[in-house]
XYZ file of C-alpha atoms in Angstrom:
395
model
C 20.072 4.902 29.594
C 18.984 1.293 29.237
C 21.187 -1.557 28.056
C 19.023 -1.735 24.911
C 19.889 1.848 23.998
C 23.584 1.044 24.427
C 23.428 -2.125 22.364
C 21.607 -0.707 19.353
C 24.183 1.994 18.449
C 26.966 -0.556 18.878
C 25.211 -2.871 16.425
C 24.682 -0.056 13.997
C 28.295 1.104 14.122
C 29.773 -2.312 13.406
C 26.981 -4.070 11.443
C 28.430 -7.307 12.794
C 26.151 -9.096 15.159
C 24.536 -12.481 15.020
C 20.985 -13.590 14.358
C 20.642 -14.530 18.013
C 21.412 -10.942 18.971
C 18.684 -9.671 16.630
C 16.224 -12.114 18.118
C 17.098 -11.221 21.701
C 16.982 -7.498 21.023
C 13.690 -7.901 19.219
C 12.216 -9.761 22.160
C 13.475 -7.056 24.497
C 11.679 -4.385 22.500
C 8.446 -6.218 21.817
C 8.088 -7.690 25.293
C 7.200 -4.177 26.437
C 4.691 -3.373 23.680
C 2.711 -5.382 21.178
C 2.657 -2.449 18.768
C 5.622 -0.468 17.539
C 4.672 3.188 17.265
C 4.918 4.905 13.898
C 6.711 8.244 13.844
C 5.883 10.956 11.312
C 9.210 12.052 9.799
C 8.239 13.982 6.685
C 5.402 15.717 4.841
C 6.342 16.266 1.194
C 4.549 18.933 -0.833
C 3.483 17.506 -4.207
C 1.638 20.570 -5.510
C 4.424 21.541 -7.929
C 3.780 18.339 -9.893
C 0.049 17.864 -9.364
C -1.970 20.916 -10.332
C -4.465 22.168 -12.895
C -1.594 22.915 -15.303
C 1.004 20.190 -14.684
C -0.188 17.508 -17.098
C 0.330 14.814 -14.452
C -3.075 15.251 -12.855
C -4.795 17.870 -10.748
C -4.274 15.744 -7.643
C -2.103 12.819 -6.530
C -4.033 9.561 -6.186
C -1.899 6.399 -6.084
C 1.495 5.512 -4.605
C 4.109 2.760 -4.443
C 7.596 2.456 -2.920
C 10.814 0.814 -4.128
C 12.755 1.071 -0.866
C 14.298 4.434 -1.733
C 11.936 6.349 -4.000
C 8.171 6.740 -4.073
C 6.115 6.844 -7.259
C 2.886 8.851 -7.263
C 0.158 8.646 -9.903
C -2.179 11.490 -10.798
C -5.929 12.026 -11.210
C -7.637 14.425 -13.631
C -10.150 16.252 -11.456
C -11.203 19.221 -13.598
C -12.351 19.509 -17.192
C -10.117 22.529 -17.822
C -6.842 20.855 -16.851
C -4.534 19.179 -19.385
C -5.909 15.953 -20.832
C -3.047 13.843 -19.491
C -2.044 12.185 -16.234
C 1.244 10.526 -15.314
C 3.649 9.331 -12.647
C 5.977 11.513 -10.595
C 8.984 9.933 -8.891
C 9.628 11.292 -5.401
C 13.315 10.600 -5.032
C 14.883 9.703 -1.674
C 11.767 9.996 0.464
C 13.726 9.186 3.635
C 16.220 12.001 3.088
C 15.827 15.516 4.405
C 15.250 17.012 0.951
C 13.357 14.659 -1.400
C 13.052 15.781 -5.016
C 10.139 15.503 -7.444
C 10.953 14.055 -10.869
C 8.013 13.940 -13.308
C 8.314 10.930 -15.637
C 7.155 12.181 -19.023
C 7.211 8.702 -20.579
C 4.374 7.673 -18.247
C 1.934 10.362 -19.390
C -1.220 9.298 -21.229
C -4.572 10.802 -22.145
C -7.189 10.344 -19.438
C -10.895 11.178 -19.307
C -12.027 13.711 -16.758
C -12.559 12.305 -13.252
C -10.198 9.410 -14.002
C -6.533 8.733 -13.435
C -3.968 6.221 -12.244
C -5.987 4.026 -9.917
C -3.100 1.905 -8.650
C 0.677 1.636 -8.748
C 2.845 -1.281 -7.660
C 6.537 -2.142 -7.739
C 8.463 -5.350 -8.431
C 11.958 -5.339 -6.959
C 13.378 -8.290 -8.911
C 12.795 -6.597 -12.267
C 12.835 -2.955 -11.065
C 9.412 -2.589 -12.649
C 6.625 -0.111 -12.061
C 3.094 -1.426 -12.633
C 0.358 1.047 -13.592
C -3.427 0.485 -13.601
C -5.892 2.873 -15.248
C -9.674 2.526 -15.167
C -10.969 4.859 -17.870
C -14.615 4.148 -17.108
C -14.821 1.655 -19.983
C -13.029 -1.683 -20.221
C -11.964 -1.167 -23.837
C -9.838 1.888 -23.021
C -8.629 0.791 -19.576
C -5.186 -0.765 -19.215
C -2.502 -2.290 -17.021
C 1.106 -1.611 -18.014
C 4.571 -2.587 -16.869
C 7.249 0.090 -17.048
C 10.911 0.454 -16.199
C 11.069 2.238 -12.865
C 14.265 4.033 -13.854
C 12.727 6.126 -16.624
C 9.076 5.086 -16.985
C 9.563 3.518 -20.407
C 7.042 0.839 -21.343
C 7.844 -2.886 -21.210
C 4.287 -3.979 -22.083
C 0.760 -2.637 -21.875
C -2.473 -4.628 -21.901
C -5.591 -2.710 -22.906
C -8.995 -4.089 -21.935
C -7.337 -6.615 -19.573
C -9.451 -9.786 -19.634
C -12.311 -7.612 -20.894
C -12.478 -5.908 -17.501
C -11.890 -2.576 -15.820
C -8.941 -2.811 -13.362
C -10.437 -1.108 -10.321
C -7.597 -2.368 -8.080
C -4.122 -3.771 -8.792
C -1.039 -4.940 -6.881
C 1.940 -7.239 -7.310
C 1.061 -10.711 -6.019
C 4.399 -12.109 -4.774
C 3.584 -15.782 -5.452
C 0.578 -15.864 -7.777
C 2.451 -17.138 -10.848
C 3.332 -20.640 -9.650
C 5.200 -19.220 -6.672
C 6.658 -16.245 -8.530
C 5.338 -12.674 -8.730
C 2.415 -11.837 -10.982
C 0.239 -8.775 -11.507
C -2.952 -9.202 -9.503
C -6.045 -7.127 -10.171
C -9.731 -6.913 -9.286
C -12.778 -5.837 -11.239
C -16.171 -5.008 -9.804
C -18.808 -7.707 -10.005
C -16.251 -10.517 -9.672
C -15.023 -12.049 -6.422
C -11.776 -13.448 -7.814
C -8.191 -12.199 -7.877
C -7.227 -12.133 -11.540
C -3.578 -12.387 -12.556
C -1.358 -11.316 -15.455
C 2.138 -12.575 -16.199
C 4.765 -10.112 -15.024
C 6.935 -11.096 -17.985
C 4.418 -10.645 -20.796
C 1.082 -9.398 -19.462
C -0.604 -12.618 -20.602
C -3.519 -14.004 -18.590
C -2.662 -16.547 -15.893
C -5.913 -16.488 -13.883
C -9.157 -14.832 -14.936
C -12.706 -14.413 -13.664
C -13.379 -18.154 -13.926
C -10.414 -19.597 -12.045
C -8.739 -16.836 -10.032
C -8.510 -17.211 -6.269
C -11.666 -16.121 -4.430
C -11.304 -13.070 -2.180
C -14.917 -12.331 -1.172
C -15.281 -11.275 2.453
C -17.063 -13.238 5.153
C -19.605 -11.948 6.099
C -20.271 -10.815 2.551
C -19.778 -7.130 1.704
C -20.124 -7.188 -2.072
C -17.684 -6.918 -4.962
C -17.321 -3.176 -5.487
C -13.535 -3.460 -5.175
C -11.367 -0.372 -4.841
C -8.025 -1.500 -3.405
C -5.809 -4.593 -3.347
C -2.620 -5.178 -1.332
C -0.324 -8.079 -0.488
C 2.381 -8.670 2.092
C 5.641 -10.470 1.192
C 4.072 -13.851 2.047
C 1.137 -13.283 -0.282
C -1.482 -12.650 2.377
C -4.079 -10.302 0.937
C -5.986 -7.165 1.934
C -8.950 -5.891 -0.057
C -11.222 -2.870 0.171
C -14.659 -2.448 -1.368
C -17.214 0.306 -0.904
C -18.335 -1.133 2.438
C -15.488 -3.010 4.074
C -11.843 -3.902 4.597
C -10.930 -7.590 4.285
C -7.897 -9.735 5.101
C -7.049 -13.246 3.920
C -4.325 -15.755 4.779
C -2.484 -17.352 1.881
C -3.036 -21.102 1.521
C -1.716 -21.894 -1.976
C -0.538 -19.858 -4.949
C -4.177 -19.314 -5.910
C -6.132 -19.640 -2.659
C -6.823 -17.741 0.558
C -8.744 -18.406 3.748
C -10.232 -16.418 6.611
C -8.443 -15.974 9.914
C -10.774 -18.685 11.199
C -9.651 -21.140 8.519
C -12.581 -21.024 6.074
C -11.242 -21.635 2.577
C -12.051 -19.452 -0.438
C -13.102 -16.469 1.654
C -11.320 -13.671 3.522
C -12.159 -12.173 6.899
C -14.250 -9.016 6.860
C -11.993 -7.156 9.260
C -13.932 -3.881 9.278
C -17.396 -2.876 8.092
C -17.805 0.849 7.447
C -20.975 2.638 8.500
C -21.078 4.608 5.234
C -20.389 3.017 1.863
C -18.736 4.888 -0.994
C -17.861 3.346 -4.351
C -14.993 5.608 -5.327
C -11.219 6.013 -5.333
C -8.955 6.942 -2.426
C -9.587 3.954 -0.163
C -6.034 2.758 0.396
C -4.996 -0.242 2.482
C -1.665 -1.756 3.515
C -0.596 -4.836 5.440
C 2.177 -3.835 7.853
C 4.343 -6.748 9.001
C 7.240 -6.247 11.379
C 5.692 -3.754 13.809
C 5.475 -6.032 16.828
C 2.651 -7.887 15.105
C 1.191 -7.733 11.617
C -1.265 -4.854 11.337
C -3.625 -3.255 8.837
C -3.557 0.424 7.901
C -6.388 1.830 5.825
C -7.957 5.068 4.657
C -10.987 6.206 6.592
C -12.781 7.489 3.519
C -16.491 8.089 4.238
C -16.421 6.206 7.550
C -17.317 7.688 10.920
C -17.953 4.285 12.455
C -16.364 0.839 12.126
C -17.514 -2.633 13.160
C -14.760 -5.231 13.474
C -14.944 -8.965 12.803
C -15.890 -9.704 16.420
C -18.732 -7.176 16.452
C -16.834 -4.473 18.311
C -17.593 -0.913 17.236
C -15.620 2.317 17.235
C -16.254 5.922 16.284
C -13.602 7.245 13.909
C -12.660 10.219 11.762
C -13.044 9.822 8.011
C -9.929 11.942 7.417
C -7.592 9.661 9.391
C -5.607 6.586 8.460
C -6.671 3.832 10.836
C -4.440 1.139 12.332
C -5.951 -2.170 13.427
C -5.135 -5.798 14.107
C -5.693 -8.125 11.160
C -9.151 -9.016 12.482
C -10.061 -5.345 12.800
C -9.883 -5.264 16.590
C -7.881 -2.797 18.658
C -6.721 -5.189 21.402
C -3.173 -4.391 22.499
C -2.895 -1.352 20.244
C -2.012 2.102 21.504
C -1.766 3.932 18.169
C -5.111 3.597 16.411
C -4.930 6.400 13.871
C -2.635 8.716 11.966
C -3.763 12.298 11.367
C -0.969 13.884 9.326
C 0.370 16.259 11.978
C 2.245 13.938 14.322
C 5.581 15.025 15.790
C 4.929 18.647 14.853
C 5.310 17.875 11.143
C 2.627 18.914 8.671
C -0.965 19.819 9.425
C -3.952 17.539 10.038
C -5.395 16.000 6.892
C -8.659 17.654 5.924
C -9.746 15.302 3.140
C -10.647 11.621 3.285
C -9.131 10.383 -0.021
C -5.843 8.588 0.639
C -3.801 5.745 -0.741
C -1.030 3.882 1.059
C 2.190 2.031 0.345
C 4.190 -0.035 2.819
C 7.634 -1.534 2.365
C 11.161 -1.614 3.716
C 14.126 0.582 2.933
C 17.421 -0.800 1.694
C 18.535 -1.069 5.325
C 15.420 -3.001 6.334
C 13.541 -0.114 7.944
C 9.739 -0.409 7.612
C 8.193 2.604 5.868
C 4.546 3.637 5.501
C 3.701 6.211 2.830
C 0.390 8.075 2.737
C -0.572 10.083 -0.339
C -3.186 12.725 0.468
C -5.339 13.675 -2.522
C -6.827 16.886 -1.124
C -3.645 18.222 0.493
C -1.442 17.226 -2.483
C 1.188 15.780 -0.179
C 3.052 12.600 0.682
C 3.552 11.751 4.344
C 6.278 9.390 5.540
C 6.084 7.232 8.682
C 8.709 4.907 10.187
C 8.921 2.984 13.489
C 9.835 4.945 16.591
C 13.609 5.507 16.798
C 14.872 2.764 19.121
C 12.917 0.002 17.427
C 13.521 1.453 13.975
C 17.281 1.370 14.502
C 17.058 -2.226 15.643
C 14.972 -3.292 12.652
C 17.249 -1.487 10.218
C 20.393 -2.958 11.744
C 19.030 -6.495 11.694
C 17.950 -5.925 8.110
C 21.464 -4.901 7.129
C 22.939 -7.962 8.831
C 20.483 -10.286 7.106
C 21.142 -8.681 3.724
C 24.890 -9.129 4.079
C 24.456 -12.752 5.138
C 22.461 -13.421 1.947
C 25.232 -12.142 -0.353
């Protein structure tokens, strides 16, 4: 047994060690690997809540995470199913027996082949944000709800006269405070609503520009931020990543303002849902995870190419390269848990638990399941312990 394995349990049992210890332990772990491996700990069956009779959607589509519970939004896939979709809370996703709690106050009437395109969570207000593209701007909406029971705080129909194809909480968009960011197709700007009221802060004329370089169009499908406000975007052709410069500006990894790096170009374009992306800080280095929908080949920002499976979730450096990485994809059956994903529609959520443990959630549309990934045990214990120490120091 190594000294690291002896030190980590001691830290966990006492929760009293200094920042220097966290730093030294972290260096000890990451000196041996640039990438912390993700371990598959759970595959949660969602079929009881997402079916042709449930009223929450035939299939699960979107997901967010509050540190303890997941929230999954539905999609109406068949004309004969109930006319409503809604959100189901998956309580205690890190526990051995998570429970499904449908939130009836979140249900609304949805056209066929439409649903809850995006979910996001704001910790400061314990709010759940919901985005629905109905196919027409006038009946689309973004709403803020209480995460405890799904009750509405506000709802904005026809937001800025646009369809919200993608939505996520922007941690610093509102003058350094969180705002509700969203994207609409045909516009290369991150729009923003006030978290407090839903009022417009930035629109299609003055929102920060998030077009990729090289250009890959504006058929946006997914938007994600990390805690520092760096951005990831997905359109029908590509995955992009941008570094935050100001509250309303991003730049490429190479420093070009008002553009983001085109990290990956897909060999097959598809303008449809289920193209999730997440920025994953704290895994040795910041990484991207994204759905492989439609893609059997990827070209990164340096011109490197790779053959991939469309049913996998892919893990890459921020520039799309694989240098230094040993875990390039997730397939849904790691560690003898679950079976390989057979469909290519997936959305992702990434966050930390109350103890500081990084968590990646993957909602699988076809398999009607939610898969949970955390860092491999030794590093995960270290990260969680350091997170607990930091949290106590902040009190």
